[in-house]
CSV table of C-alpha atoms in Angstrom, one decimal:
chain,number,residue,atom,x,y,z
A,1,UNK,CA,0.0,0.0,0.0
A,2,UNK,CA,1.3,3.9,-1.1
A,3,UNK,CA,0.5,5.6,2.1
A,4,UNK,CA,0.1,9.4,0.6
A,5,UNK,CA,0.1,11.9,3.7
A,6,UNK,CA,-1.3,15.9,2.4
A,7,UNK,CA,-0.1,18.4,4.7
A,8,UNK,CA,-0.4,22.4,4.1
A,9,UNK,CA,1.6,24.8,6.5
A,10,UNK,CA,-1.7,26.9,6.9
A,11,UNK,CA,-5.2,26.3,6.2
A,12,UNK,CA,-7.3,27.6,3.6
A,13,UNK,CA,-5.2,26.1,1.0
A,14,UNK,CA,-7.2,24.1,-0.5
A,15,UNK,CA,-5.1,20.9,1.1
A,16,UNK,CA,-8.7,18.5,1.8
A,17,UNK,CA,-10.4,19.7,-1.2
A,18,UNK,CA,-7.1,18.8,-3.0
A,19,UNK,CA,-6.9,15.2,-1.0
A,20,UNK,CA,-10.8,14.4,-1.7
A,21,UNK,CA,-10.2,14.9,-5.4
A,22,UNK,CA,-6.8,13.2,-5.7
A,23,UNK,CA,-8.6,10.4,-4.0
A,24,UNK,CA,-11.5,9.9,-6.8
A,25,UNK,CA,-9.3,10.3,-9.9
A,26,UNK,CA,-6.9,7.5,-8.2
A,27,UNK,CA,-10.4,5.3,-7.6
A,28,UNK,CA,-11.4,6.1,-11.2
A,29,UNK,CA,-8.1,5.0,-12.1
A,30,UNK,CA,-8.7,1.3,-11.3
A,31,UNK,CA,-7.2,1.8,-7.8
A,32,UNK,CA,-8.4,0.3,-4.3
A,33,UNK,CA,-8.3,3.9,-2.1
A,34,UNK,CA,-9.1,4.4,1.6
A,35,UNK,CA,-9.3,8.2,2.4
A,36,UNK,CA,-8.6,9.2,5.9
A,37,UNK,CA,-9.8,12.3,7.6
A,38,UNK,CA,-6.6,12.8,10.6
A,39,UNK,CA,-7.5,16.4,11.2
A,40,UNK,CA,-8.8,15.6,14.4
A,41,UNK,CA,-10.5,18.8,16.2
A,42,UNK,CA,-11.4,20.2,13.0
A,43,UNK,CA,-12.8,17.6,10.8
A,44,UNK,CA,-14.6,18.2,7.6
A,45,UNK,CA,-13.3,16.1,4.9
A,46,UNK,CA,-17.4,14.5,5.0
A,47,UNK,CA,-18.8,17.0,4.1
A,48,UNK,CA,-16.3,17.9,0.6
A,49,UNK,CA,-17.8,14.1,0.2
A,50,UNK,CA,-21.2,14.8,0.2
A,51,UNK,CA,-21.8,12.9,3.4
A,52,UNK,CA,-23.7,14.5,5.8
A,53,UNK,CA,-24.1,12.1,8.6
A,54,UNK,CA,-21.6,10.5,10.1
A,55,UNK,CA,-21.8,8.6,13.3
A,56,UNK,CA,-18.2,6.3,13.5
A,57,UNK,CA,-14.4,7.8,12.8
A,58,UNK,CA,-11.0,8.1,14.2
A,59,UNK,CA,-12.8,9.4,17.1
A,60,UNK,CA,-14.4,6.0,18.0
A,61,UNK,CA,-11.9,3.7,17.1
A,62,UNK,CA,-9.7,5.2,19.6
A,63,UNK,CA,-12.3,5.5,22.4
A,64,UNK,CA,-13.7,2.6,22.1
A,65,UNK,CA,-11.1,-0.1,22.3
A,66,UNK,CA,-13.8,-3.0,21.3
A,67,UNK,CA,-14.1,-1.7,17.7
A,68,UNK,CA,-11.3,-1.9,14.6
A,69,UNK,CA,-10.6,0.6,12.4
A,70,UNK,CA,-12.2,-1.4,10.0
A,71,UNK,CA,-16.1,-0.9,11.5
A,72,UNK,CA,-15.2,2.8,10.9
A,73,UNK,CA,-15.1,2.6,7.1
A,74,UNK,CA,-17.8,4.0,5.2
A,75,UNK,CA,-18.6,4.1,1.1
A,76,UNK,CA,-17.6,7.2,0.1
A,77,UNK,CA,-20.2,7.0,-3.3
A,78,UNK,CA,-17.7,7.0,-5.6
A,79,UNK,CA,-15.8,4.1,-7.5
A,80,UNK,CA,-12.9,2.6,-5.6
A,81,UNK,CA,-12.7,4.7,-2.4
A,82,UNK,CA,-13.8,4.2,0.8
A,83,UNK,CA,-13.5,6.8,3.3
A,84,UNK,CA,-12.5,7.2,7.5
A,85,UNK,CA,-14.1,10.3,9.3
A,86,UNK,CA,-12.2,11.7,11.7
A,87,UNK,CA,-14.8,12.3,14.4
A,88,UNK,CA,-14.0,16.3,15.8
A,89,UNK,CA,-17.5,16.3,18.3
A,90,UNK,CA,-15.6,14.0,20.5
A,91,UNK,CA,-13.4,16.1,23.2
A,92,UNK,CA,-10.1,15.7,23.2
A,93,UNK,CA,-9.6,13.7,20.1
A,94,UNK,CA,-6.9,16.2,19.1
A,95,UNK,CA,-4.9,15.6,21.7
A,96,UNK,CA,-3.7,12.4,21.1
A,97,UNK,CA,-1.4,10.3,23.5
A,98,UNK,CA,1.4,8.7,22.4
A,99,UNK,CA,0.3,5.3,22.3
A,100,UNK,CA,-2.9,6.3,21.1
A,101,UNK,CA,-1.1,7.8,17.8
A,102,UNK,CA,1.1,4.5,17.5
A,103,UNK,CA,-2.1,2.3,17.9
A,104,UNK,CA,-3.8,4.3,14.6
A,105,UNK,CA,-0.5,4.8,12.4
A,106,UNK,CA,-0.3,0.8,13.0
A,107,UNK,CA,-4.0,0.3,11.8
A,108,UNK,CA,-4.3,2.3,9.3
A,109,UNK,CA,-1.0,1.1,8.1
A,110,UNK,CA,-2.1,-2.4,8.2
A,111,UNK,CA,-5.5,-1.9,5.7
A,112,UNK,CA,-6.1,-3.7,2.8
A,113,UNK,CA,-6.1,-0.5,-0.3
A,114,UNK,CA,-3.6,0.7,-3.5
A,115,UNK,CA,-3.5,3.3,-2.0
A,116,UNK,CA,-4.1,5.3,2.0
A,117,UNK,CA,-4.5,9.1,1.1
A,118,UNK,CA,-4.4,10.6,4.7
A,119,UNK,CA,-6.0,14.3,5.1
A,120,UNK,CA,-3.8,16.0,8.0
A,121,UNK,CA,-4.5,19.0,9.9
A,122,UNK,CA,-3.4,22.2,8.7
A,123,UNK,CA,-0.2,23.8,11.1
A,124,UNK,CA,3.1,22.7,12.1
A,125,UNK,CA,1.3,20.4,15.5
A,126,UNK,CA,3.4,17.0,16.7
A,127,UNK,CA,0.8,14.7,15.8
A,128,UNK,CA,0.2,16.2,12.3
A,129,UNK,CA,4.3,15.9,11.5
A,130,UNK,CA,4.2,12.4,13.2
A,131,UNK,CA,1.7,11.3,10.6
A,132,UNK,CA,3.2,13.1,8.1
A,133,UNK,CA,6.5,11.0,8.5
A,134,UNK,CA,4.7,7.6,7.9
A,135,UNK,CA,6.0,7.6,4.5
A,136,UNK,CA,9.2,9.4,3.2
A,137,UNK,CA,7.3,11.2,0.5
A,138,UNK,CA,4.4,12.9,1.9
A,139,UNK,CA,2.5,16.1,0.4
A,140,UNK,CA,2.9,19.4,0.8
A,141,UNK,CA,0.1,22.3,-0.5
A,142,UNK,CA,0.6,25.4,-0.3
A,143,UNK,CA,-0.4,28.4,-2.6
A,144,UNK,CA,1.9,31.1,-3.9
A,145,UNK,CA,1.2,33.6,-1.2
A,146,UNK,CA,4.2,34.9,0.8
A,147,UNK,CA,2.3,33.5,4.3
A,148,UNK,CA,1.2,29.9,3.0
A,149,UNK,CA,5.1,29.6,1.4
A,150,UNK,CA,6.2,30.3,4.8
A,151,UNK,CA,4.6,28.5,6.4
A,152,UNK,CA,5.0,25.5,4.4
A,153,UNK,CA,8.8,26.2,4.9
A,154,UNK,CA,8.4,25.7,8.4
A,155,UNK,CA,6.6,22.6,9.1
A,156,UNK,CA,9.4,21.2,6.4
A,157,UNK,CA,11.8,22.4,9.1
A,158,UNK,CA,10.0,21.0,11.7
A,159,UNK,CA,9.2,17.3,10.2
A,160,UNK,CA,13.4,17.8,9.7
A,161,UNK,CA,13.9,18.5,13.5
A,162,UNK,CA,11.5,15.7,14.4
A,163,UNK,CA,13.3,13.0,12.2
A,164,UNK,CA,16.8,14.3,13.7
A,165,UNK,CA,15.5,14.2,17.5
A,166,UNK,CA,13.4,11.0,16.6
A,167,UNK,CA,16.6,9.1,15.0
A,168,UNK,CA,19.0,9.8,18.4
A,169,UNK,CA,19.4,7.2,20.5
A,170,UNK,CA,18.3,8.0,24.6
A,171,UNK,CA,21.5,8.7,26.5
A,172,UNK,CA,24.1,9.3,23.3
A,173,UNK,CA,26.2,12.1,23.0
A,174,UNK,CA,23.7,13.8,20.0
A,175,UNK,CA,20.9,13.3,22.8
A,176,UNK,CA,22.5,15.2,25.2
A,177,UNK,CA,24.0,17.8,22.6
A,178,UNK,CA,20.2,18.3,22.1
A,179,UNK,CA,18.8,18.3,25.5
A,180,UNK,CA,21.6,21.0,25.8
A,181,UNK,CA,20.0,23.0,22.9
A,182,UNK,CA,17.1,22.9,23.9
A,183,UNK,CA,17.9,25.0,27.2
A,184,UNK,CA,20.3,27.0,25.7
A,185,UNK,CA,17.9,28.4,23.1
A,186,UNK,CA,14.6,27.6,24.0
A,187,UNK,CA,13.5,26.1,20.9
A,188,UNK,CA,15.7,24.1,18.2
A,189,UNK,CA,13.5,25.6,15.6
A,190,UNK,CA,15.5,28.6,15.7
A,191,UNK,CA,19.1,27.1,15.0
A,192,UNK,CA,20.2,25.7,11.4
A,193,UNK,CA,19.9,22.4,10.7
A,194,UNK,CA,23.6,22.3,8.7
A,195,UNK,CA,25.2,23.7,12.1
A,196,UNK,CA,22.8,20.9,14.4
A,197,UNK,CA,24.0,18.1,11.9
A,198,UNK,CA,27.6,19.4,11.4
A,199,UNK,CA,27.6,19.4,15.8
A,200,UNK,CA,26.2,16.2,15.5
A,201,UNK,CA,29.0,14.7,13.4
A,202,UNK,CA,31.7,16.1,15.2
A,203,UNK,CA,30.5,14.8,19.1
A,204,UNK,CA,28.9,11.5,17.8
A,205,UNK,CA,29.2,10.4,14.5
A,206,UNK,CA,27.6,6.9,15.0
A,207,UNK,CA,24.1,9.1,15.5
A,208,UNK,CA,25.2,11.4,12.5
A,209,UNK,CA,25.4,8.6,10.1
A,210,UNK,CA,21.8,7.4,11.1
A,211,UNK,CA,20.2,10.6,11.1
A,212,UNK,CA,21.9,11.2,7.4
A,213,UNK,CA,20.3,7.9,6.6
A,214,UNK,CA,16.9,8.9,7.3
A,215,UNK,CA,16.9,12.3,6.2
A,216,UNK,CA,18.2,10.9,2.5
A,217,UNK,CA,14.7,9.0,2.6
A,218,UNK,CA,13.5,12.2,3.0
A,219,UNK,CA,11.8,13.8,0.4
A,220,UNK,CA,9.0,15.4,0.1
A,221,UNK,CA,6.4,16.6,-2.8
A,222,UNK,CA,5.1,19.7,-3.6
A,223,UNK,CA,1.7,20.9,-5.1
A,224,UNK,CA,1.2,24.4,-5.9
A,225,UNK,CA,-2.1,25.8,-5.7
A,226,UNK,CA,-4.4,28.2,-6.3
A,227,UNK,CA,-2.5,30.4,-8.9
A,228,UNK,CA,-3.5,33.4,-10.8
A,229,UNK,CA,-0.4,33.5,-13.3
A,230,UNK,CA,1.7,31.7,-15.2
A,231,UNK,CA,4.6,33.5,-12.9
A,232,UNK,CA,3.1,32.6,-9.7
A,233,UNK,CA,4.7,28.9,-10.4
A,234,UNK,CA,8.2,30.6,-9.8
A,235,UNK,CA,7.8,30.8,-6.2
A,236,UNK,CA,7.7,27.3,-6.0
A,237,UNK,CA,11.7,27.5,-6.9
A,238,UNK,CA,12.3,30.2,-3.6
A,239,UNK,CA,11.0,27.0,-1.6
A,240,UNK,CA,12.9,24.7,-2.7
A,241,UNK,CA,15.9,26.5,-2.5
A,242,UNK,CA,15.5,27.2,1.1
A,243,UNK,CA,14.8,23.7,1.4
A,244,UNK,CA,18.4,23.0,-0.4
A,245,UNK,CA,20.2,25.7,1.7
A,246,UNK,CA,18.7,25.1,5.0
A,247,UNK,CA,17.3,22.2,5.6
A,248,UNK,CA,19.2,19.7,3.1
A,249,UNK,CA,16.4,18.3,1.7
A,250,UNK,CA,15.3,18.1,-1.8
A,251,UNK,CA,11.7,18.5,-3.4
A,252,UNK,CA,9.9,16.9,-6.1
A,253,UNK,CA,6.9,19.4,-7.5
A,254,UNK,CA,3.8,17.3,-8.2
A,255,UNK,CA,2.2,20.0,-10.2
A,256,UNK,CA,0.5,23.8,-9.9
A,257,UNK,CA,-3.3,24.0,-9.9
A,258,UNK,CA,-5.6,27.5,-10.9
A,259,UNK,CA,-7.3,29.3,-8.2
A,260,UNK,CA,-11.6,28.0,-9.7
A,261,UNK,CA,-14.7,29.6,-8.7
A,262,UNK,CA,-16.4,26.6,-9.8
A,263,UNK,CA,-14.6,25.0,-6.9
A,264,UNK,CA,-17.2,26.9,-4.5
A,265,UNK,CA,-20.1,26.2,-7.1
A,266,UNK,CA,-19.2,22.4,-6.5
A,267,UNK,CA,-18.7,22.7,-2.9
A,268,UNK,CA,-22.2,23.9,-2.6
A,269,UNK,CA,-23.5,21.4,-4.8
A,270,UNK,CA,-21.8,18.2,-2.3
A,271,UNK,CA,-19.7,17.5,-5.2
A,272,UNK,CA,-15.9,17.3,-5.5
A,273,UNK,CA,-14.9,19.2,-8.2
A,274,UNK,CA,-13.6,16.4,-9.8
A,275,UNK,CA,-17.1,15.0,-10.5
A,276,UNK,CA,-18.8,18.4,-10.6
A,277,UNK,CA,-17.1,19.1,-14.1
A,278,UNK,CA,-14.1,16.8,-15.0
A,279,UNK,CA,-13.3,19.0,-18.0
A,280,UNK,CA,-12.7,21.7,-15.7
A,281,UNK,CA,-8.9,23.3,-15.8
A,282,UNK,CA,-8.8,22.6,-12.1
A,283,UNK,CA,-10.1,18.7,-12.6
A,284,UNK,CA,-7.7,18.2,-15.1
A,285,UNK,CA,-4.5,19.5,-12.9
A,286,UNK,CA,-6.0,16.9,-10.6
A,287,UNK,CA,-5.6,13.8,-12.9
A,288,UNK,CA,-2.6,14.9,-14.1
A,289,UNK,CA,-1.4,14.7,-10.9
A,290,UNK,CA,-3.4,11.5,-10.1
A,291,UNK,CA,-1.1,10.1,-13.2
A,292,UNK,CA,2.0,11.3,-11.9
A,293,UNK,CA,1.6,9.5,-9.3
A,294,UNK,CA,0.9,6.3,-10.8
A,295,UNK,CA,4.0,6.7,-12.8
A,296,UNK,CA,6.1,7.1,-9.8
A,297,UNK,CA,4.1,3.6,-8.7
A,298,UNK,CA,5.5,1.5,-11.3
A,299,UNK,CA,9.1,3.1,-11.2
A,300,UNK,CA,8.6,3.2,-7.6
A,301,UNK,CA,12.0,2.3,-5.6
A,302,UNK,CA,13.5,2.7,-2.1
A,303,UNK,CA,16.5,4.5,-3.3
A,304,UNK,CA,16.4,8.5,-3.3
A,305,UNK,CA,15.4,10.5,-6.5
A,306,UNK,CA,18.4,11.7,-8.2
A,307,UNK,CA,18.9,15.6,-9.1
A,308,UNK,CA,17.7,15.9,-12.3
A,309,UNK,CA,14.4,14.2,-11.4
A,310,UNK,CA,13.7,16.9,-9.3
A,311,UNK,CA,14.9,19.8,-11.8
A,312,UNK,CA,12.7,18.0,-14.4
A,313,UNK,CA,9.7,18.5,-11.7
A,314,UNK,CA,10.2,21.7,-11.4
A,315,UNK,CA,10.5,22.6,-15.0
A,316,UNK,CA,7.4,20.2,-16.2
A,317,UNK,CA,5.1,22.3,-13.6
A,318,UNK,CA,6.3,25.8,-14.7
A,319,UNK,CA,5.5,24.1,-18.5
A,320,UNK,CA,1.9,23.2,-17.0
A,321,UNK,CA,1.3,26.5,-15.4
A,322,UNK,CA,1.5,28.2,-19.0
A,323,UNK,CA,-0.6,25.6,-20.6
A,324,UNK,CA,-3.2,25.7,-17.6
A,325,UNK,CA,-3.3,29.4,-18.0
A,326,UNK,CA,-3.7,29.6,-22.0
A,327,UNK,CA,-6.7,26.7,-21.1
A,328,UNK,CA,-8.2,28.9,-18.7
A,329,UNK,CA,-8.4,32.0,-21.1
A,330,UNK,CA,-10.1,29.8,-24.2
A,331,UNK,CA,-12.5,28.2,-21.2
A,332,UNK,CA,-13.7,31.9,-20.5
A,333,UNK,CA,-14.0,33.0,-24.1
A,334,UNK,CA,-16.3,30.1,-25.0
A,335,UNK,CA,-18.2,31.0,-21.7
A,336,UNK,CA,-18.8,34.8,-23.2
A,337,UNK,CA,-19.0,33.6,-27.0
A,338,UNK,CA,-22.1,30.8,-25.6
A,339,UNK,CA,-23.3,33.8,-23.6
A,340,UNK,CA,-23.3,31.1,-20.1
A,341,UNK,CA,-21.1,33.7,-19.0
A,342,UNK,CA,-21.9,37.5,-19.5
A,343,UNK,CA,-19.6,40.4,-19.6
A,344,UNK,CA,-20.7,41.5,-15.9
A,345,UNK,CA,-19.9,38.4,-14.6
A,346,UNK,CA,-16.4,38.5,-15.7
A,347,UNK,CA,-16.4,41.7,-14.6
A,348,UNK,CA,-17.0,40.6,-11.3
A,349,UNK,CA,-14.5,37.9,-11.4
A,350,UNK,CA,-11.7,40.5,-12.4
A,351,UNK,CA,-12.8,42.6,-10.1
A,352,UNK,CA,-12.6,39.8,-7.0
A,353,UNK,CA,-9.1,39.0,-8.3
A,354,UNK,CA,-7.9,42.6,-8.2
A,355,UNK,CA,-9.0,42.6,-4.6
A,356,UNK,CA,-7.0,39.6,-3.8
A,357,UNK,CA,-4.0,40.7,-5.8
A,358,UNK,CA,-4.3,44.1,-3.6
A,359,UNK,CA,-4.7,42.3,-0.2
A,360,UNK,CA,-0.9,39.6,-1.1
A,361,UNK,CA,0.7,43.2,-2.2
A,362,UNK,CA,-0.6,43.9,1.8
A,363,UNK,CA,0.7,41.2,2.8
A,364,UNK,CA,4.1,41.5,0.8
A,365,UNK,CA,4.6,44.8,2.2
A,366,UNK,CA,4.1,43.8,5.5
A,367,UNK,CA,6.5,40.9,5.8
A,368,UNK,CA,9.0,42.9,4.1
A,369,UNK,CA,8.5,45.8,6.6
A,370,UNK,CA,8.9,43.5,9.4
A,371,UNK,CA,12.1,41.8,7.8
A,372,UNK,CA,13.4,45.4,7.5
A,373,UNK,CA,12.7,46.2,11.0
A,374,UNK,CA,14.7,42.4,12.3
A,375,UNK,CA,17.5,43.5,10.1
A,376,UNK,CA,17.8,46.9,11.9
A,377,UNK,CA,17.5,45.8,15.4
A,378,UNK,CA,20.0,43.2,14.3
A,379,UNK,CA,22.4,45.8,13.2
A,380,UNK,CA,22.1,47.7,16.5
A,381,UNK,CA,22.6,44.7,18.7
């Protein structure tokens, strides 16, 4: 089984519509999928599924320790996936205990599917980067936004820290390095990684070697969502280089998706987008990805990706961003030439855009303001 964790730095980036879609066109694809809702305390992944009542999840399973995980699996209603609620009305459910979280990883691990598309919970929480870590190739959306890149920088940092700190052995000379860290700086997250690992190698490099192990399994994908432009698919190329730099890790990009209003149409509707209207620009991105993804299945191997695999990525998605883009424009055209879409309505649609474009140059000029104001204080210290 391909266990596919989707993580997003921040919500609101489309990460469970993107999992509930990826999920169908892999079901339509001939494929056995289970789709699991694991953002526990803010579940909703049901309802992108049309499912309005749900009485088992996550939630029971690890309540009530008479029931499997399998009694929890519904019929999602569409071909080849099944579906796992995550329960959110039950208190507490988001605080999961240790042996609690070992318990599910094990069950859901141990399901009969092609393919376990897990739906996380949007931040940079323990349990979230514990499940993102089952497999060594898990999911990252984010949109091109300076805030969601960000943020998707740093729960890439912190899965990082989390293998490191998982990998030491109790009582070595890298445990106590860290435990030493720890109190010197009050949180590793503000160190570098190279300096950690280049400590690390010089006071034990027994640990070093194993950590480098792990972290070379390490590699994480990349979708890119919600763009306006062809250009907003070069920001993708400022997170991976900040992985490269400072975290040592590589990326592979999966592929860009356009920001769709018919998204919200669909949403409305209790239909994934995917099934709303396939032909969609958005629905297509989707399956293209979906087929990516069985192409990395049947050249699927334990070794690590080599470099020009992940420059290829990179260069295919930019490619797709400009394609997508040109689709997008004809898609409109037709909409005004079959008069289904009138002149005021894309009026209204530019106009929406402009206001979003004017609220990220906000944003932009806020960050940089406050990087501005770091720099000085740093200069007077």
């Amino acid at each position: 089984m391909h266990i596919i964790p989707v993580a997003s730095g921040k919500g609101g980036v489309g990460k469970s519509l993107f999992s509930a879609n990826l999920a169908i066109a892999l079901g339509q694809a001939g494929k056995k999928v289970i789709l699991v809702d694991l953002d526990l305390g803010g579940s909703n992944l049901h309802l992108i599924l049309g499912i309005r009542n749900v009485k088992k999840g996550i939630g029971t399973f690890l309540t009530d320790q008479k029931g499997g995980i399998e009694d929890t699996i519904l019929d999602s209603g569409f071909e080849g996936v099944s579906f796992i609620p995550g329960d959110a009305e039950i208190p507490g459910i988001a605080n999961l205990t240790q042996t609690q979280k070992k318990r599910l990883i094990t069950k859901l691990s141990a399901l009969d599917a092609d393919y376990l598309i897990c739906d996380l919970g949007a931040g940079s929480g323990l349990n979230t980067i514990d499940f993102f870590l089952t497999a060594a190739r898990g999911i990252i959306v984010t949109n091109p936004s300076p805030t969601a890149l960000v943020n998707a920088y740093l729960f890439l940092k912190n899965s990082v820290f989390r293998i490191i700190q998982s990998a030491v052995k109790k009582g070595s000379k890298a445990d106590v390095y860290f435990k030493n860290l720890q109190k010197e700086t009050g949180s590793v997250q503000r160190v570098y990684i190279r300096d950690v690992m280049a400590e690390i190698a010089r006071v034990d490099p027994e640990s070093h070697a194993k950590i480098s192990k792990t972290l070379g399994k390490f590699q994480p994908r990349l979708v890119l969502n919600m763009l306006e432009d062809p250009k907003d698919a070069d920001k993708a190329h400022k997170l991976r280089r900040s992985c490269q730099q400072y975290l040592g890790t590589e990326m592979e990009h999966l592929g860009i998706m356009y920001r769709d209003e018919l998204q919200d149409t669909a949403l409305r509707s209790g239909l994934p987008i995917i099934k709303y209207k396939p032909k969609a620009v958005l629905s297509q991105a989707i399956y293209r990805i979906a087929e990516k993804l069985l192409q990395n299945e049947l050249e699927y191997t334990e070794e690590s990706l080599d470099l020009d695999t992940f420059d290829l990525s990179f260069d295919t998605a930019e490619m797709e961003a400009e394609v997508d883009f040109q689709s997008r424009v004809e898609y409109l055209e037709d909409l005004l030439d079959t008069g289904t879409l009138s002149t005021a309505d894309l009026m209204e649609t530019v106009k929406t855009q402009q206001l979003e474009i004017s609220h990220l140059r906000k944003e932009n000029m806020f960050l940089k303001s406050r990087i501005l104001k770091a720099a000085d204080q740093g200069f007077k210290l």
